[in-house]
Amino acid sequence: MGFRKDFLWGGATAANQYEGGWNADGKGVSSSDCCTRGSRTEPRKVTYRMPDGTVHADLMFGLDAPEGAQFGCFKGYDYPSHQASDFYHHYEEDIALMGEMGFKTYRMSINWTRIFPLGYEEEANEEGLAFYDRVFDACHKAGIEPLVTLSHYETPVGLTNKWGAWVDARTIDCFVRYVKAVGERYKGKVTYWLTFNEINCLSFGGWMAAGVPSKDPQKIADAAKHQLIASAKAVQLLHEIDPENKVGNMIGYGVLYPHTCNPADVLKCWSEMNDCYFFCDVQARGYYPAYKLKEYEKNGICFELSEEEAETLKNGTVDFISFSYYMTNCASADPKVLADQGGNMLFGVSNPYLKASDWGWQIDPTGLRIALNYMYDRYQKPLMVVENGLGAQDVVEADGSIHDTYRIDYLRDHIKAMKEAIDEDGVELWGYTPWGCIDLVSASTGEMHKRYGFVYVDYQDDGTGEGARSRKDSFYWYKKVIETNGEDLF
Ligand code: BGP
């Protein structure tokens, strides 16, 4: 009963939101380096220069930039990824803190642009490779098994500026070259891999997920196909490099409930959920699902798969499924209900039974048990919850302590739900890595003060602060959770 003996307790970060050192030691510019800071009310933007020399900034979500735009970073704009939490210069201290909490695993990402600065070079950047050697060595010294995401919201802008990044099939070869370089280099140091972070985010966030500066449905469909093929090739390649390697996918699990029991709402809910299952279906089953092919046909999207491509998808299915889980929402077919929801529409219709975080994310631990069951039932593969947590504003007391009981409550309830899914429902769960285990920059808003960590990082939204690390109350609480393998949650 309870969590398996070798359960992978840990935490998660991503290079683009955590590492900083954005141009250190030969690193190139990635899609996230061109995203400005926003807030809950002020959306993030992406910067680019037009051939006439003018510089522009357009909305990150739903970006539809004009032909000829060349993306980059420009004077006068504030880019939070450039400093982030400066893990680049704090990795030893940070990994030691993770070790002190007893982490068994640390989910992190390799920044593709540290290894291939423009994305399309033939030779890897040795300084970039050496940095991750040091990081993985520090992990093993602390008894921590790295779990590495190959691409977490960062595509080299060199690829976007050259041919539109993932819209072009040539990006697959560049990605495979990158996977080969890191797979071979870190053989024996890394055995758990994830291909693309929240790959399904591509449906509404082409820039974030794929460096695609367009929302044209044809381009999004092409980019999706190329990422899915690249993911399947990465699985095969990593297995060839080391048969010990275990490779998973990663989706942002936007669990939805029908807003009412009206069959029209239930049907809408099923169809909206398919937006997120589609990617996972291909990665876990090895072929495109019928509902997606019909949708393409209906919407006039050209889609073809050669025999060789179909074979690649079939032979590149993942070993396990991973996902992020923060909240649930509702789906409604009623235009009146939809009109009432206003700004919440990115996520869906709100649920009157649930409370929400200060950023409007609805808190639903039972939804995690439901999510685990949906996933396990659908794919029959081991699962990992690789992101979960509460983004909240912390208060540092005069003595430096941080009493984040709200975060402990959130995590406790979600751990209980995972335990129920294991004990009551028989779900096979390998690990749990709460998001932003050490404070980092928010992906959706670019804020620093939307904090998730067990460890506080003294950087503020305006970039000020010394970057000093300090333990929150949740640090000591999570240490005990890990020590007791999830038995003592109080
Ligand atoms: C997921 C992303 C992460 C992370 C998290 C929290 O969608 O994979 O990169 O940031 O959400 O979101 P936010 O940072 O917007 O609070």
Coordinates of C-alpha atoms and ligand atoms in Angstrom, one line a residue:
M1 CA 0.0 0.0 0.0
G2 CA 1.1 3.6 -0.5
F3 CA 3.9 4.9 -2.7
R4 CA 6.3 2.3 -4.1
K5 CA 9.7 2.0 -2.3
D6 CA 11.6 3.5 -5.2
F7 CA 9.0 6.3 -5.7
L8 CA 10.7 9.3 -7.4
W9 CA 10.0 12.2 -5.1
G10 CA 11.5 15.4 -6.3
G11 CA 10.9 18.8 -7.9
A12 CA 10.9 20.4 -11.3
T13 CA 12.3 23.4 -13.1
A14 CA 13.0 24.5 -16.7
A15 CA 16.1 26.1 -18.0
N16 CA 14.2 29.1 -19.6
Q17 CA 12.6 30.1 -16.4
Y18 CA 15.3 29.2 -14.0
E19 CA 18.8 29.2 -15.4
G20 CA 19.5 32.7 -16.4
G21 CA 23.0 33.1 -18.0
W22 CA 21.1 33.7 -21.2
N23 CA 24.2 34.6 -23.3
A24 CA 26.9 32.9 -21.2
D25 CA 29.6 30.7 -22.7
G26 CA 28.4 30.7 -26.2
K27 CA 24.7 30.2 -25.6
G28 CA 22.4 31.3 -28.4
V29 CA 19.0 33.1 -28.2
S30 CA 16.0 30.9 -27.6
S31 CA 12.3 31.7 -28.2
S32 CA 11.8 32.4 -24.4
D33 CA 14.7 34.8 -24.3
C34 CA 12.6 37.1 -26.6
C35 CA 9.6 37.2 -24.3
T36 CA 9.0 40.3 -22.2
R37 CA 7.9 40.4 -18.6
G38 CA 4.1 40.7 -18.1
S39 CA 1.8 40.4 -15.1
R40 CA -1.6 38.9 -14.4
T41 CA -3.2 41.8 -16.2
E42 CA -0.5 42.7 -18.7
P43 CA 0.2 40.0 -21.3
R44 CA 3.8 39.0 -22.2
K45 CA 5.1 40.0 -25.7
V46 CA 7.6 38.7 -28.1
T47 CA 10.1 41.1 -29.8
Y48 CA 11.3 41.2 -33.4
R49 CA 12.8 43.5 -36.0
M50 CA 11.3 44.0 -39.5
P51 CA 13.5 44.4 -42.6
D52 CA 12.9 48.2 -42.5
G53 CA 14.7 48.3 -39.1
T54 CA 11.6 48.9 -36.9
V55 CA 11.4 46.9 -33.7
H56 CA 8.0 45.5 -32.6
A57 CA 6.5 43.6 -29.6
D58 CA 3.4 41.4 -30.1
L59 CA 1.4 39.2 -27.8
M60 CA 3.1 36.0 -26.9
F61 CA -0.2 33.9 -26.8
G62 CA -1.7 34.0 -30.2
L63 CA 1.4 35.5 -31.8
D64 CA 0.9 36.1 -35.6
A65 CA 3.9 38.0 -36.7
P66 CA 4.3 39.5 -40.3
E67 CA 6.5 37.7 -42.9
G68 CA 10.1 38.8 -42.6
A69 CA 10.1 39.3 -38.9
Q70 CA 13.5 38.5 -37.3
F71 CA 13.2 37.6 -33.6
G72 CA 15.7 38.7 -31.0
C73 CA 16.3 40.8 -27.9
F74 CA 16.4 44.6 -28.1
K75 CA 17.4 47.5 -25.9
G76 CA 14.6 48.9 -23.7
Y77 CA 12.7 45.7 -23.2
D78 CA 12.7 43.6 -20.0
Y79 CA 13.3 39.9 -20.5
P80 CA 12.9 37.8 -17.4
S81 CA 14.6 34.7 -18.7
H82 CA 17.9 36.6 -18.9
Q83 CA 18.5 36.5 -15.2
A84 CA 15.7 34.2 -14.1
S85 CA 16.9 32.6 -10.8
D86 CA 20.5 32.4 -12.0
F87 CA 20.8 28.7 -11.5
Y88 CA 23.7 29.0 -13.9
H89 CA 25.8 30.4 -11.1
H90 CA 23.9 28.8 -8.2
Y91 CA 23.6 25.2 -9.3
E92 CA 25.8 23.7 -6.6
E93 CA 24.0 25.5 -3.8
D94 CA 20.5 24.7 -5.3
I95 CA 21.2 21.0 -5.9
A96 CA 22.6 20.7 -2.4
L97 CA 19.3 22.2 -1.1
M98 CA 17.4 19.6 -3.2
G99 CA 19.6 16.9 -1.6
E100 CA 18.9 18.2 1.8
M101 CA 15.1 17.8 1.1
G102 CA 15.9 14.2 0.1
F103 CA 15.0 14.5 -3.5
K104 CA 15.3 11.2 -5.4
T105 CA 14.9 13.0 -8.7
Y106 CA 15.3 16.4 -10.2
R107 CA 13.3 17.3 -13.3
M108 CA 15.2 20.0 -15.3
S109 CA 15.7 20.8 -18.9
I110 CA 18.7 21.2 -21.1
N111 CA 18.7 24.5 -23.0
W112 CA 19.0 23.5 -26.6
T113 CA 20.7 26.8 -27.4
R114 CA 23.6 26.1 -25.0
I115 CA 24.4 23.1 -27.0
F116 CA 23.5 24.3 -30.5
P117 CA 23.3 28.1 -30.3
L118 CA 21.5 28.7 -33.6
G119 CA 20.0 25.3 -33.7
Y120 CA 21.3 24.2 -37.1
E121 CA 25.1 24.0 -36.5
E122 CA 26.9 20.7 -37.1
E123 CA 29.1 20.9 -34.0
A124 CA 27.9 21.1 -30.4
N125 CA 29.2 23.9 -28.2
E126 CA 31.6 22.3 -25.7
E127 CA 31.1 24.9 -23.0
G128 CA 27.3 24.2 -23.0
L129 CA 27.9 20.5 -22.7
A130 CA 30.4 21.0 -19.9
F131 CA 27.9 23.0 -17.9
Y132 CA 25.4 20.1 -17.8
D133 CA 28.2 17.7 -17.0
R134 CA 28.8 19.7 -13.8
V135 CA 25.0 19.9 -13.1
F136 CA 24.6 16.1 -13.5
D137 CA 27.7 15.4 -11.4
A138 CA 26.3 17.6 -8.6
C139 CA 23.0 15.7 -8.8
H140 CA 24.6 12.3 -8.4
K141 CA 26.8 13.6 -5.6
A142 CA 23.6 14.5 -3.8
G143 CA 22.0 11.1 -4.6
I144 CA 19.6 12.6 -7.1
E145 CA 18.6 11.0 -10.4
P146 CA 18.1 13.7 -13.1
L147 CA 14.9 13.6 -15.2
V148 CA 15.7 15.7 -18.3
T149 CA 13.3 17.5 -20.6
L150 CA 14.9 17.9 -24.0
S151 CA 12.8 20.9 -25.0
H152 CA 10.9 23.0 -22.5
Y153 CA 9.4 26.1 -24.1
E154 CA 12.6 27.0 -25.9
T155 CA 13.4 26.7 -29.6
P156 CA 16.5 28.3 -31.0
V157 CA 15.4 31.6 -32.6
G158 CA 18.1 30.8 -35.2
L159 CA 15.7 28.2 -36.5
T160 CA 12.7 30.5 -36.4
N161 CA 14.5 33.2 -38.3
K162 CA 15.9 30.8 -40.9
W163 CA 12.8 28.7 -41.8
G164 CA 10.1 29.2 -39.2
A165 CA 11.3 26.6 -36.7
W166 CA 9.0 23.6 -36.3
V167 CA 6.9 24.5 -39.3
D168 CA 9.8 23.2 -41.4
A169 CA 10.7 19.5 -41.5
R170 CA 14.4 20.3 -41.5
T171 CA 14.0 21.2 -37.8
I172 CA 13.5 17.5 -37.1
D173 CA 17.1 16.7 -38.2
C174 CA 18.5 19.6 -36.1
F175 CA 16.6 18.3 -33.0
V176 CA 17.8 14.7 -33.6
R177 CA 21.4 16.0 -33.9
Y178 CA 20.9 17.7 -30.5
V179 CA 19.4 14.6 -28.9
K180 CA 22.3 12.5 -30.2
A181 CA 24.8 15.0 -28.8
V182 CA 23.3 15.0 -25.3
G183 CA 22.3 11.4 -25.3
E184 CA 25.8 10.2 -26.0
R185 CA 27.5 12.8 -23.8
Y186 CA 25.4 12.0 -20.7
K187 CA 25.1 8.3 -21.2
G188 CA 25.2 6.8 -17.7
K189 CA 24.5 10.1 -16.0
V190 CA 20.9 10.5 -17.3
T191 CA 18.5 7.7 -17.8
Y192 CA 15.1 9.4 -17.5
W193 CA 14.2 11.7 -20.4
L194 CA 11.1 13.6 -21.5
T195 CA 10.9 14.8 -25.1
F196 CA 8.8 18.0 -25.4
N197 CA 7.3 19.9 -22.4
E198 CA 3.5 20.3 -22.7
I199 CA 3.6 19.4 -26.3
N200 CA -0.2 20.0 -26.6
C201 CA 0.4 23.7 -25.8
L202 CA 1.2 24.0 -29.4
S203 CA -2.5 24.1 -30.2
F204 CA -2.8 27.6 -28.6
G205 CA 0.7 28.7 -28.0
G206 CA 2.8 28.2 -31.2
W207 CA 5.5 30.5 -29.9
M208 CA 5.9 29.0 -26.5
A209 CA 5.8 25.4 -27.6
A210 CA 7.6 25.5 -30.9
G211 CA 9.0 28.9 -31.7
V212 CA 6.3 29.3 -34.4
P213 CA 5.3 32.9 -34.8
S214 CA 1.9 32.1 -36.3
K215 CA -1.5 30.8 -35.4
D216 CA -2.3 29.6 -38.9
P217 CA -4.0 26.2 -38.3
Q218 CA -2.1 24.6 -41.2
K219 CA 1.3 25.8 -39.8
I220 CA 0.3 24.5 -36.3
A221 CA -0.7 21.1 -37.8
D222 CA 2.6 20.9 -39.7
A223 CA 4.6 21.9 -36.6
A224 CA 2.7 19.3 -34.5
K225 CA 3.5 16.6 -37.0
H226 CA 7.2 17.5 -37.1
Q227 CA 7.4 17.6 -33.3
L228 CA 5.7 14.2 -33.0
I229 CA 8.0 12.6 -35.5
A230 CA 11.0 14.2 -33.7
S231 CA 9.7 12.9 -30.4
A232 CA 9.4 9.4 -31.8
K233 CA 12.9 9.6 -33.3
A234 CA 14.3 10.8 -30.0
V235 CA 12.7 7.8 -28.2
Q236 CA 14.3 5.4 -30.6
L237 CA 17.7 7.1 -30.6
L238 CA 17.9 7.3 -26.8
H239 CA 17.0 3.6 -26.6
E240 CA 19.8 2.8 -29.1
I241 CA 22.3 4.9 -27.2
D242 CA 21.5 3.2 -23.9
P243 CA 18.9 0.4 -23.5
E244 CA 18.7 1.6 -19.9
N245 CA 17.2 4.9 -21.0
K246 CA 13.5 5.4 -20.2
V247 CA 11.8 8.1 -22.3
G248 CA 8.5 9.7 -21.6
N249 CA 6.3 12.4 -23.2
M250 CA 4.9 15.3 -21.3
I251 CA 1.5 17.0 -21.8
G252 CA -0.2 19.9 -20.0
Y253 CA -3.2 18.0 -18.7
G254 CA -6.1 20.4 -18.9
V255 CA -8.8 18.2 -17.3
L256 CA -12.3 19.4 -18.1
Y257 CA -15.7 18.5 -16.7
P258 CA -18.9 19.0 -18.5
H259 CA -20.4 22.2 -17.1
T260 CA -23.8 20.5 -16.8
C261 CA -25.2 17.0 -17.6
N262 CA -26.7 18.4 -20.8
P263 CA -25.4 15.9 -23.5
A264 CA -24.3 18.9 -25.6
D265 CA -21.9 19.9 -22.8
V266 CA -20.7 16.3 -22.4
L267 CA -20.0 16.1 -26.1
K268 CA -18.2 19.5 -26.1
C269 CA -16.1 18.4 -23.1
W270 CA -15.1 15.2 -24.9
S271 CA -14.1 17.1 -28.0
E272 CA -12.1 19.8 -26.1
M273 CA -10.3 17.1 -24.1
N274 CA -9.2 15.6 -27.3
D275 CA -7.1 18.7 -28.0
C276 CA -4.9 17.6 -25.2
Y277 CA -5.2 13.8 -25.7
F278 CA -4.3 14.0 -29.4
F279 CA -0.5 14.5 -28.8
C280 CA -0.4 11.9 -26.1
D281 CA -2.4 9.4 -28.3
V282 CA 0.2 9.6 -31.0
Q283 CA 3.2 9.4 -28.6
A284 CA 1.7 6.5 -26.6
R285 CA -0.1 4.5 -29.3
G286 CA 2.1 5.4 -32.3
Y287 CA -0.5 6.6 -34.8
Y288 CA -2.9 9.5 -35.4
P289 CA -6.3 9.1 -33.8
A290 CA -9.4 9.1 -36.1
Y291 CA -10.9 12.2 -34.5
K292 CA -7.9 14.3 -35.4
L293 CA -7.8 13.1 -39.0
K294 CA -11.5 13.9 -39.4
E295 CA -11.0 17.3 -37.8
Y296 CA -8.2 18.1 -40.3
E297 CA -10.3 16.9 -43.2
K298 CA -13.3 19.0 -42.1
N299 CA -11.2 22.1 -41.7
G300 CA -9.3 21.8 -44.9
I301 CA -6.0 21.1 -43.3
C302 CA -3.6 19.2 -45.6
F303 CA -2.2 16.2 -43.8
E304 CA -0.1 13.4 -45.2
L305 CA 2.0 10.8 -43.5
S306 CA 4.5 8.8 -45.6
E307 CA 5.0 5.1 -44.9
E308 CA 8.3 5.9 -43.4
E309 CA 6.9 8.5 -41.1
A310 CA 4.1 6.2 -40.0
E311 CA 6.7 3.6 -39.2
T312 CA 8.7 6.1 -37.2
L313 CA 5.7 7.0 -35.1
K314 CA 4.9 3.3 -34.5
N315 CA 8.4 2.5 -33.4
G316 CA 8.9 5.5 -31.3
T317 CA 6.2 5.2 -28.6
V318 CA 7.1 6.3 -25.1
D319 CA 8.0 4.2 -22.1
F320 CA 5.9 6.2 -19.7
I321 CA 3.5 9.1 -19.7
S322 CA 4.1 12.3 -17.8
F323 CA 2.0 15.4 -17.3
S324 CA 1.5 18.7 -15.5
Y325 CA -1.6 19.1 -13.4
Y326 CA -2.6 22.3 -11.7
M327 CA -6.4 22.7 -12.0
T328 CA -9.6 21.6 -13.7
N329 CA -12.1 23.7 -15.7
C330 CA -15.4 23.1 -17.3
A331 CA -16.6 22.9 -20.9
S332 CA -19.9 24.3 -22.1
A333 CA -21.8 24.3 -25.4
D334 CA -24.0 27.1 -24.2
P335 CA -22.9 30.5 -25.8
K336 CA -24.5 32.4 -22.9
V337 CA -22.3 30.6 -20.4
L338 CA -19.2 31.2 -22.5
A339 CA -20.0 34.9 -22.9
D340 CA -20.2 35.2 -19.0
Q341 CA -16.7 33.8 -18.6
G342 CA -14.8 36.7 -20.0
G343 CA -11.1 36.5 -19.3
N344 CA -11.1 33.0 -18.1
M345 CA -11.5 31.6 -21.5
L346 CA -7.9 30.5 -22.0
F347 CA -8.6 27.7 -19.5
G348 CA -12.4 27.1 -19.8
V349 CA -15.5 27.8 -17.9
S350 CA -15.0 28.1 -14.1
N351 CA -16.4 25.6 -11.7
P352 CA -18.7 26.9 -8.9
Y353 CA -17.6 24.0 -6.6
L354 CA -13.9 25.0 -6.6
K355 CA -11.8 27.8 -5.1
A356 CA -9.1 29.4 -7.1
S357 CA -5.6 30.7 -6.6
D358 CA -4.8 34.4 -6.7
W359 CA -4.0 33.9 -10.4
G360 CA -7.5 32.3 -11.0
W361 CA -6.3 28.7 -11.3
Q362 CA -9.0 26.5 -9.7
I363 CA -7.7 24.1 -7.0
D364 CA -9.0 20.6 -7.4
P365 CA -7.1 17.7 -5.8
T366 CA -9.9 15.2 -6.6
G367 CA -9.3 16.2 -10.2
L368 CA -5.8 14.8 -9.9
R369 CA -7.1 11.4 -8.9
I370 CA -9.5 11.5 -11.9
A371 CA -6.6 12.6 -14.2
L372 CA -4.4 9.7 -13.1
N373 CA -7.2 7.3 -13.7
Y374 CA -8.1 8.7 -17.1
M375 CA -4.5 8.5 -18.2
Y376 CA -3.8 5.0 -16.8
D377 CA -7.0 3.6 -18.2
R378 CA -6.4 5.1 -21.6
Y379 CA -2.7 4.1 -22.1
Q380 CA -1.9 1.4 -19.5
K381 CA 1.6 2.9 -19.1
P382 CA 3.4 4.0 -16.0
L383 CA 2.7 7.7 -15.1
M384 CA 4.7 10.6 -13.6
V385 CA 3.2 13.8 -12.3
V386 CA 6.0 16.1 -13.3
E387 CA 4.4 19.4 -12.5
N388 CA 1.9 20.4 -9.8
G389 CA 1.9 23.2 -7.3
L390 CA 0.5 26.6 -6.1
G391 CA 1.8 29.8 -7.6
A392 CA 1.4 32.3 -4.7
Q393 CA 2.8 35.5 -3.4
D394 CA 5.0 34.8 -0.3
V395 CA 5.7 37.1 2.6
V396 CA 9.2 37.2 4.1
E397 CA 8.9 37.9 7.8
A398 CA 11.2 40.2 9.6
D399 CA 13.3 37.2 10.8
G400 CA 13.5 35.9 7.2
S401 CA 11.1 33.0 7.7
I402 CA 8.3 32.3 5.2
H403 CA 5.1 30.7 6.4
D404 CA 3.6 29.2 3.3
T405 CA 0.9 27.1 4.8
Y406 CA -1.3 27.6 1.7
R407 CA 1.3 25.8 -0.4
I408 CA 1.6 23.0 2.1
D409 CA -2.2 22.6 2.1
Y410 CA -2.3 22.5 -1.7
L411 CA 0.5 19.9 -2.0
R412 CA -0.8 17.7 0.9
D413 CA -4.2 17.4 -0.7
H414 CA -2.7 16.5 -4.1
I415 CA -0.4 13.9 -2.6
K416 CA -3.4 12.4 -0.8
A417 CA -5.2 12.2 -4.1
M418 CA -2.2 10.5 -5.7
K419 CA -2.1 8.0 -2.9
E420 CA -5.8 7.3 -3.4
A421 CA -5.3 6.7 -7.1
I422 CA -2.6 4.2 -6.2
D423 CA -4.3 2.4 -3.2
E424 CA -7.9 2.6 -4.3
D425 CA -7.7 2.5 -8.0
G426 CA -4.4 0.6 -8.8
V427 CA -2.8 3.3 -10.9
E428 CA 1.0 2.8 -11.5
L429 CA 2.7 6.0 -10.5
W430 CA 6.5 6.4 -10.7
G431 CA 7.1 9.8 -9.4
Y432 CA 6.1 13.3 -8.4
T433 CA 8.0 16.5 -9.1
P434 CA 6.2 19.6 -7.9
W435 CA 6.8 22.6 -10.1
G436 CA 9.3 25.4 -9.4
C437 CA 10.8 23.6 -6.4
I438 CA 13.1 26.6 -6.1
D439 CA 11.4 29.9 -7.1
L440 CA 11.6 30.8 -10.7
V441 CA 10.0 33.0 -13.4
S442 CA 6.3 32.3 -14.3
A443 CA 5.9 31.0 -17.9
S444 CA 2.5 32.6 -18.5
T445 CA 3.1 36.0 -16.9
G446 CA 6.9 36.4 -16.7
E447 CA 6.5 37.4 -13.0
M448 CA 8.9 36.4 -10.3
H449 CA 6.5 37.0 -7.5
K450 CA 4.2 34.1 -8.6
R451 CA 6.2 31.7 -6.6
Y452 CA 6.0 27.9 -6.3
G453 CA 9.1 27.0 -4.5
F454 CA 10.1 25.2 -1.2
V455 CA 13.1 27.6 -1.5
Y456 CA 12.7 31.4 -1.8
V457 CA 14.9 33.2 -4.3
D458 CA 15.5 36.8 -3.5
Y459 CA 14.8 38.3 -7.0
Q460 CA 11.9 40.6 -7.5
D461 CA 9.8 41.4 -10.6
D462 CA 12.0 44.4 -11.5
G463 CA 15.1 42.2 -11.5
T464 CA 16.4 43.6 -8.2
G465 CA 17.6 41.4 -5.3
E466 CA 20.7 39.4 -4.5
G467 CA 19.4 36.0 -5.6
A468 CA 20.0 34.6 -2.1
R469 CA 18.2 31.4 -1.3
S470 CA 16.2 30.7 1.9
R471 CA 14.1 27.8 3.1
K472 CA 10.3 28.3 3.4
D473 CA 8.2 26.3 5.9
S474 CA 7.2 24.0 3.0
F475 CA 10.9 23.0 2.7
Y476 CA 10.9 21.2 6.1
W477 CA 7.4 19.8 5.5
Y478 CA 8.4 18.3 2.1
K479 CA 11.6 16.9 3.5
K480 CA 9.5 14.9 6.0
V481 CA 7.0 13.8 3.3
I482 CA 10.0 12.3 1.4
E483 CA 11.6 10.8 4.5
T484 CA 8.4 9.0 5.3
N485 CA 7.7 8.1 1.7
G486 CA 4.5 10.1 1.7
E487 CA 3.1 8.6 5.0
D488 CA 3.5 11.7 7.2
L489 CA 1.8 14.6 5.4
F490 CA 1.4 16.9 8.5
Ligands
BGP1 C1 3.4 24.8 -17.1 C2 4.8 24.9 -17.7 C3 5.8 25.4 -16.8 C4 5.3 26.3 -15.7 C5 4.0 26.0 -15.1 C6 3.3 27.0 -14.2 O1 2.5 25.1 -18.1 O2 5.3 23.7 -18.2 O3 6.9 25.9 -17.5 O4 5.7 27.6 -15.8 O5 3.0 25.7 -16.1 O6 2.8 28.1 -14.9 P1 3.1 29.6 -14.6 O7 4.6 29.7 -14.6 O8 2.5 30.3 -15.7 O9 2.5 29.8 -13.3

